[in-house]
PDB file of C-alpha atoms in Angstrom:
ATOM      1  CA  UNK A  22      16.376  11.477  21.442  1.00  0.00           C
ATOM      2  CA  UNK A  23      15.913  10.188  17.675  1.00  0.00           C
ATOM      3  CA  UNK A  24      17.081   6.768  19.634  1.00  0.00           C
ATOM      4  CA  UNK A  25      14.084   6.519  22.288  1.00  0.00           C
ATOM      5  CA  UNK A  26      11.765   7.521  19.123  1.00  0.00           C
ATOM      6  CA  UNK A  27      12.290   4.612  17.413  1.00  0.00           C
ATOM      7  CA  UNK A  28      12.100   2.155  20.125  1.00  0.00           C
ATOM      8  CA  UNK A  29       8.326   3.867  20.600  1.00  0.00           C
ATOM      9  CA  UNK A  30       5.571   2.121  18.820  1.00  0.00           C
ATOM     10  CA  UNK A  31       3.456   3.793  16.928  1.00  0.00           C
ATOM     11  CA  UNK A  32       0.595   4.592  18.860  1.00  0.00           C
ATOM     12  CA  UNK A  33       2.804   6.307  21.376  1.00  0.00           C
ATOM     13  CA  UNK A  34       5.107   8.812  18.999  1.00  0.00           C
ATOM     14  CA  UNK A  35       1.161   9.830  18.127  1.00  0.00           C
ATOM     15  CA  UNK A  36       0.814  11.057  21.628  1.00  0.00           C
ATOM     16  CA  UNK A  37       3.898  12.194  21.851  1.00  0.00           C
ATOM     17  CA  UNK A  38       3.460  14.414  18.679  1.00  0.00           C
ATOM     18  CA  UNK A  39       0.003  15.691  20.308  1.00  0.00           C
ATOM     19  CA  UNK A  40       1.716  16.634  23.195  1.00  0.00           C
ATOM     20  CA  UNK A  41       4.118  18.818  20.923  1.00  0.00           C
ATOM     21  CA  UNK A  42       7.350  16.449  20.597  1.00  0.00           C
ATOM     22  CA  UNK A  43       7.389  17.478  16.519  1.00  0.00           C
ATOM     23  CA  UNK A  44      10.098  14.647  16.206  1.00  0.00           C
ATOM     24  CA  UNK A  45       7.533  11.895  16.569  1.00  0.00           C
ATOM     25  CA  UNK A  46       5.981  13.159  13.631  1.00  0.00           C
ATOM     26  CA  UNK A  47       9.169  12.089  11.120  1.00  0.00           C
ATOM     27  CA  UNK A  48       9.812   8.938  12.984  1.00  0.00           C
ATOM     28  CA  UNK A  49       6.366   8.081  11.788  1.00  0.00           C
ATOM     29  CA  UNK A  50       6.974   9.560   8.306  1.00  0.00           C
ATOM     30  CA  UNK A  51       9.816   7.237   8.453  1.00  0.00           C
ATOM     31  CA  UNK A  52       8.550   4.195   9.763  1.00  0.00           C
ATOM     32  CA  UNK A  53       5.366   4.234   6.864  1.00  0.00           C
ATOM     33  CA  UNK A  54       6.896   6.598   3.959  1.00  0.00           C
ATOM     34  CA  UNK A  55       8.382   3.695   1.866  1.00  0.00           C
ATOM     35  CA  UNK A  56       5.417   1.249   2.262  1.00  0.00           C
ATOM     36  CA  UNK A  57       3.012   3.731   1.496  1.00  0.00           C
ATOM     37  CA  UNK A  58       5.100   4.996  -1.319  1.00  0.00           C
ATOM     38  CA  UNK A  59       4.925   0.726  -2.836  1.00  0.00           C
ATOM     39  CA  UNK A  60       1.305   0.781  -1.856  1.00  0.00           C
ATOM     40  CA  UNK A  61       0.439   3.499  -3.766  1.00  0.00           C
ATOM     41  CA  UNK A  62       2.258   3.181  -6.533  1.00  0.00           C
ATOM     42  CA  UNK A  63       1.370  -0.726  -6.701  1.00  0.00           C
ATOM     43  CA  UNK A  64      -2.508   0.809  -7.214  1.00  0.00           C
ATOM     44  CA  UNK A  65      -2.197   3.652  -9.448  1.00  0.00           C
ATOM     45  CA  UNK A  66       1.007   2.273 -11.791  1.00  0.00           C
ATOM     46  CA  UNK A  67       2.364   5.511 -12.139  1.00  0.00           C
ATOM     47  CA  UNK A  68       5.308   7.182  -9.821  1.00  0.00           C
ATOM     48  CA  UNK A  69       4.606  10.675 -10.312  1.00  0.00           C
ATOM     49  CA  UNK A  70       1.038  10.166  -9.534  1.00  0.00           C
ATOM     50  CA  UNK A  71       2.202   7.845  -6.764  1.00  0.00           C
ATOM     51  CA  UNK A  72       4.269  10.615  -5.445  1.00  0.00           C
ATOM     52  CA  UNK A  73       1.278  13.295  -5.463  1.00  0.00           C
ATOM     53  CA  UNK A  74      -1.325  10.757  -3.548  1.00  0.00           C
ATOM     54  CA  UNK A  75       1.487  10.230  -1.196  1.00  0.00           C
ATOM     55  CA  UNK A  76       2.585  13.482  -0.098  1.00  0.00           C
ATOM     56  CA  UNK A  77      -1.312  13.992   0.002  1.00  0.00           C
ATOM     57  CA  UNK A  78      -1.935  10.880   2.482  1.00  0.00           C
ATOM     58  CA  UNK A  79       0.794  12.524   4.547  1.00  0.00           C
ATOM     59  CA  UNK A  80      -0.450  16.129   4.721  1.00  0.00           C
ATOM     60  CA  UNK A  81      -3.898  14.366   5.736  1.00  0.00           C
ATOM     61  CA  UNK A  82      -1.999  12.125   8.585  1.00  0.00           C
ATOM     62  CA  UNK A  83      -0.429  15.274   9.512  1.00  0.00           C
ATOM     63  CA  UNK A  84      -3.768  17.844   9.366  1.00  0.00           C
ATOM     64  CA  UNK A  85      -6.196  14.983  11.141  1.00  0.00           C
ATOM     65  CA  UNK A  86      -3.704  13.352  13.293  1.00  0.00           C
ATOM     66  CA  UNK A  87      -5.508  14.879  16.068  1.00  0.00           C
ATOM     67  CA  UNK A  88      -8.610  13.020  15.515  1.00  0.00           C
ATOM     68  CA  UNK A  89      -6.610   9.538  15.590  1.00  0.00           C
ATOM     69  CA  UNK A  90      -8.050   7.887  19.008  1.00  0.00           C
ATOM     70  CA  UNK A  91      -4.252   6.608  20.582  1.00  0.00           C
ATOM     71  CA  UNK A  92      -6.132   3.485  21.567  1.00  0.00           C
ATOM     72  CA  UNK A  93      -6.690   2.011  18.253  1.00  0.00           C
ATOM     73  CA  UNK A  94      -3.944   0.677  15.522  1.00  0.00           C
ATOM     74  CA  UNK A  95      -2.036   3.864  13.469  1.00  0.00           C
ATOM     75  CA  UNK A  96      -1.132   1.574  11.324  1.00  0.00           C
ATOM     76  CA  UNK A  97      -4.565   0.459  10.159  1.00  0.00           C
ATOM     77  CA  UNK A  98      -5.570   4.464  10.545  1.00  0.00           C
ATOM     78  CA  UNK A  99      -2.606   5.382   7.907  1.00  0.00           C
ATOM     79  CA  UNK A 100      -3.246   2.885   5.731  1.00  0.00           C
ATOM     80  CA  UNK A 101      -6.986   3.733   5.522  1.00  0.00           C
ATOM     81  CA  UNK A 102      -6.215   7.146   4.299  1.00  0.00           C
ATOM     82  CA  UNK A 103      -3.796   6.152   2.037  1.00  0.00           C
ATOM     83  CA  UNK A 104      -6.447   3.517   0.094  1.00  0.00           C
ATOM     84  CA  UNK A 105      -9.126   6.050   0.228  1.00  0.00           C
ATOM     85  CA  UNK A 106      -6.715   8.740  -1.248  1.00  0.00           C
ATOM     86  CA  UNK A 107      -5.273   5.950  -4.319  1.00  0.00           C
ATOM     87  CA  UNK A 108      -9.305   5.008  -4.873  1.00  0.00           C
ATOM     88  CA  UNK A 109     -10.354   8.946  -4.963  1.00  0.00           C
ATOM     89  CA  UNK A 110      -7.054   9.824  -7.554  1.00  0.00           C
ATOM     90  CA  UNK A 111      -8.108   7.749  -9.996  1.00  0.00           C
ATOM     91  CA  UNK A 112     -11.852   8.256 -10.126  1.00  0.00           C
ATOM     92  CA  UNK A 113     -10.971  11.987 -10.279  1.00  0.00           C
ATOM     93  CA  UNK A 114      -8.318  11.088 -13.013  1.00  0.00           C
ATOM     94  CA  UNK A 115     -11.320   8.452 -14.464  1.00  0.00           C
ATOM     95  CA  UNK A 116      -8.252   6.335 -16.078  1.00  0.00           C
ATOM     96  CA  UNK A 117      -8.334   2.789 -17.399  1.00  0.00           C
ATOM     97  CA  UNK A 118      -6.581   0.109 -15.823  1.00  0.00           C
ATOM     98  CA  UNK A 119      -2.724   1.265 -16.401  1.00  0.00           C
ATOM     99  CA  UNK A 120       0.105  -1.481 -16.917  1.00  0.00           C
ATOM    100  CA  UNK A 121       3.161  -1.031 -15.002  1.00  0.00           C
ATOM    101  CA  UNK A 122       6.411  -1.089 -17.335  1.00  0.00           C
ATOM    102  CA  UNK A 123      10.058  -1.719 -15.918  1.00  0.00           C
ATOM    103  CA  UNK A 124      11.088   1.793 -16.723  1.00  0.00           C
ATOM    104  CA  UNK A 125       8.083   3.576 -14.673  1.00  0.00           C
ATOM    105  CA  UNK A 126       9.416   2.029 -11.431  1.00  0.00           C
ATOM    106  CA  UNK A 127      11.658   5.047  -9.800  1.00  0.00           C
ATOM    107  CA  UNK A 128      15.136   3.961  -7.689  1.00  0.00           C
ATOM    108  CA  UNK A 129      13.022   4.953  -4.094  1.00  0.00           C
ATOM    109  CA  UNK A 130      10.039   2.457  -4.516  1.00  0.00           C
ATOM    110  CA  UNK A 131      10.929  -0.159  -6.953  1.00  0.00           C
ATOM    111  CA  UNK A 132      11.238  -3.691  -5.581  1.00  0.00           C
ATOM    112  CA  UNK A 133      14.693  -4.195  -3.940  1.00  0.00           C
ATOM    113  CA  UNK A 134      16.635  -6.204  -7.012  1.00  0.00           C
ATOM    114  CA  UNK A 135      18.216  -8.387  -4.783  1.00  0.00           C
ATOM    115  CA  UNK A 136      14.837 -10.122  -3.389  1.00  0.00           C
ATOM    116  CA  UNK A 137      14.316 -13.888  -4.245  1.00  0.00           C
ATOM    117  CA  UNK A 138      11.194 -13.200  -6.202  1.00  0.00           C
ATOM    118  CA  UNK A 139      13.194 -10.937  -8.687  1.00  0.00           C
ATOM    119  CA  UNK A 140      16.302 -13.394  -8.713  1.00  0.00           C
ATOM    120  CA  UNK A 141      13.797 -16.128  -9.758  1.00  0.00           C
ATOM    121  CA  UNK A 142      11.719 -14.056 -11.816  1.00  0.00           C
ATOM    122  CA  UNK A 143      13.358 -12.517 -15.569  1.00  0.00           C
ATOM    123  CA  UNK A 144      12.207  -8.906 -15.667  1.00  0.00           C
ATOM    124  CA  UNK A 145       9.307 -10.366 -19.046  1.00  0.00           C
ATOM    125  CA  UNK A 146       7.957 -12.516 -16.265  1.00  0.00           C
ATOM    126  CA  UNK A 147       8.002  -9.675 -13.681  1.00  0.00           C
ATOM    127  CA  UNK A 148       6.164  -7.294 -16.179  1.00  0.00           C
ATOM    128  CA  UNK A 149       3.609  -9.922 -16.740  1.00  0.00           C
ATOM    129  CA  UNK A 150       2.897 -10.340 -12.930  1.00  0.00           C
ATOM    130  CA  UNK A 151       2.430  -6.781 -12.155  1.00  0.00           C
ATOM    131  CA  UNK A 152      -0.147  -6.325 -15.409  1.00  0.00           C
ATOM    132  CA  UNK A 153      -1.858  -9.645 -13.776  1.00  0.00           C
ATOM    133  CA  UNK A 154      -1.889  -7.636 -10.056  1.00  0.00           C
ATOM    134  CA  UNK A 155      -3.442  -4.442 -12.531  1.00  0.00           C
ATOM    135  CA  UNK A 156      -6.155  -6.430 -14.065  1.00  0.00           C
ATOM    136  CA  UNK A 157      -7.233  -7.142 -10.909  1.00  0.00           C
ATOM    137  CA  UNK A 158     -10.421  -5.214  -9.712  1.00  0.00           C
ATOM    138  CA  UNK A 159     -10.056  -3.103  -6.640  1.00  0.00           C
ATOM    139  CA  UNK A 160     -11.025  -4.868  -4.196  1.00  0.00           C
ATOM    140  CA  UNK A 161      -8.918  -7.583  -5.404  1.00  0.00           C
ATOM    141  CA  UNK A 162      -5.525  -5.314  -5.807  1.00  0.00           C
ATOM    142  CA  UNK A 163      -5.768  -3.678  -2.871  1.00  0.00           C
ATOM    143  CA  UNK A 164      -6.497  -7.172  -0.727  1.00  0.00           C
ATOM    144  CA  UNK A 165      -3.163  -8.828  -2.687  1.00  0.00           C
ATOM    145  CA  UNK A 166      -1.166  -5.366  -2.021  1.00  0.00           C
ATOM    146  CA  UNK A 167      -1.637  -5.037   1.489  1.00  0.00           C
ATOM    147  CA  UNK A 168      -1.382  -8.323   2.259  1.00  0.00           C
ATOM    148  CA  UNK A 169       1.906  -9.523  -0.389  1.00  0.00           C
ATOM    149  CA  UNK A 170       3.122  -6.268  -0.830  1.00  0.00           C
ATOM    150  CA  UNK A 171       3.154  -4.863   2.744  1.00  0.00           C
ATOM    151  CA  UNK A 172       3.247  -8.111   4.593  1.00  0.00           C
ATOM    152  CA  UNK A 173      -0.301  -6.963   7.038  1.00  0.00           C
ATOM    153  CA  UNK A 174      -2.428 -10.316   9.127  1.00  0.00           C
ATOM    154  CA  UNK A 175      -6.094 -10.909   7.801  1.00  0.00           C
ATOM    155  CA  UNK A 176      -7.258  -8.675  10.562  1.00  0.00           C
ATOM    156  CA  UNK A 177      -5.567  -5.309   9.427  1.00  0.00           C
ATOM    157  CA  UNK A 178      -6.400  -5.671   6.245  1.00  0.00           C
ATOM    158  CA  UNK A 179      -9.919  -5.932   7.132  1.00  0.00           C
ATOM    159  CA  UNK A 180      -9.918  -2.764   9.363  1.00  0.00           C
ATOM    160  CA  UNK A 181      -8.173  -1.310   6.324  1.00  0.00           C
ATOM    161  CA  UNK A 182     -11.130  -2.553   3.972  1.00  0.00           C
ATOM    162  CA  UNK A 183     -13.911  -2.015   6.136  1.00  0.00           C
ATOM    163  CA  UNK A 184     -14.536  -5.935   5.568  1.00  0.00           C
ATOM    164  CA  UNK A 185     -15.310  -9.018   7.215  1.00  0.00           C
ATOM    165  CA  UNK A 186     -11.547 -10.722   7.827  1.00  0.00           C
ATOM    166  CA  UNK A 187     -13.258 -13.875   5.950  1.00  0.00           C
ATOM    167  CA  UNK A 188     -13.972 -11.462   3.256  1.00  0.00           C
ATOM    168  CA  UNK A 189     -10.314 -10.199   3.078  1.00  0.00           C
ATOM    169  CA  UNK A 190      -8.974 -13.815   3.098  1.00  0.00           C
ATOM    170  CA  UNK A 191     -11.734 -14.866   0.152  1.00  0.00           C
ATOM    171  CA  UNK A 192     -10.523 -11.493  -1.740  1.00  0.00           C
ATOM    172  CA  UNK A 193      -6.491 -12.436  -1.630  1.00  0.00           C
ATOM    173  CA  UNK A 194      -7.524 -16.329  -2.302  1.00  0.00           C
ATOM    174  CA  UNK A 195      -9.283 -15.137  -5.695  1.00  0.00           C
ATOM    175  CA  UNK A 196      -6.668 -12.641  -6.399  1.00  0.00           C
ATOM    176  CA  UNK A 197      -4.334 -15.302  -6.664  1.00  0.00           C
ATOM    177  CA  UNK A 198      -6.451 -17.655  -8.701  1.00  0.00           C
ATOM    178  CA  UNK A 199      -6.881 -14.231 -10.875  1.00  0.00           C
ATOM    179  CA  UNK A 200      -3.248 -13.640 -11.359  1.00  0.00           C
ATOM    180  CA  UNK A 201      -2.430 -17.282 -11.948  1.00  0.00           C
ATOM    181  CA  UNK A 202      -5.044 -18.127 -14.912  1.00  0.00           C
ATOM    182  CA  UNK A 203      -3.705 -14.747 -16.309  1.00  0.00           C
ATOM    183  CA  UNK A 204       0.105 -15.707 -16.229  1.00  0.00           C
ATOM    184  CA  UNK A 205      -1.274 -19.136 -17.356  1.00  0.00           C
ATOM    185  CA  UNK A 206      -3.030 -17.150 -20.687  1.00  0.00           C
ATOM    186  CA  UNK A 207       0.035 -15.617 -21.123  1.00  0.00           C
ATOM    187  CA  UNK A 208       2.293 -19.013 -21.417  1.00  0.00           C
ATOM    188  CA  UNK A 209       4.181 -17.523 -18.035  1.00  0.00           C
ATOM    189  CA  UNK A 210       3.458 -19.975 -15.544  1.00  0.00           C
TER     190      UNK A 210
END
């Protein structure tokens, strides 16, 4: 059965799971758990944090997945939840901007080693990116995050954000400009 799960999309395992096929359920979990896990920990710099806002998005996916409407994106659903519970951890924790550091990143959500951007990249240039993507603001991160980190069009990312597509596109263009005068302060690029 695990077989006809995955050829489901995910809109349909949600029904499915409503109608009581529990399966569904951790195809989903599998399907989003690692880009939620890089989302998250992309935005609050800090795995074991990461791993608490996680498990947290999931037990709210699992508690409200009855009010997700089947005709509307689960993708754009699941990643709302997950941005609202990374902005609402760190107010609550009321931390400063925190720099990621090469030894924070944990085995299951560090950037695959083998990807062009880290053969290209030494792991000095690498630690200056990711402290450019933290000195973004918010609205910035989360734009450049969702859209270079998890790969989503214009138009998720602005059901995501709650904005205006143009918006989401203007965000990620001056994110870039952002983390390209920084590496440029910083002799990197």
């Amino acid at each position: 059965m695990s077989t006809d799960l995955k050829t489901l999309d995910d809109e349909a395992l949600v029904k499915l799971f409503k109608e009581g096929g529990e399966k569904a359920f951790d195809e989903l979990y599998e399907r989003f758990a690692p880009r939620l896990k890089r989302l998250i920990f992309y935005y609050l710099g800090d795995s074991e944090e990461a791993n608490d806002v996680f498990h947290d998005v999931f037990l709210r996916v699992f508690m409200h997945i009855d009010t997700f409407k089947t005709d509307m994106s689960f993708s754009s659903w699941v990643y709302r939840i997950a941005v609202n519970c990374s902005k609402n951890f760190r107010k609550k924790a009321r931390k400063d901007i925190i720099y990621l550091e090469g030894d924070q990143m944990d085995a299951d959500i560090a950037i695959n080693p083998e990807s062009p951007e880290d053969i290209m990249l030494s792991n000095e240039d690498m630690s200056a990116f990711y402290e450019a993507v933290n000195a973004l603001k918010d609205k910035f991160r989360m734009v450049f995050l969702l859209r270079y980190e998890q790969g989503l069009p214009y138009s998720e990312i602005s059901r995501v954000l709650k904005c205006p597509e143009r918006t989401a596109k203007w965000r990620m263009q001056r994110a870039i400009e952002k983390i390209i005068d920084y590496l440029k302060d910083r002799d990197v690029v």
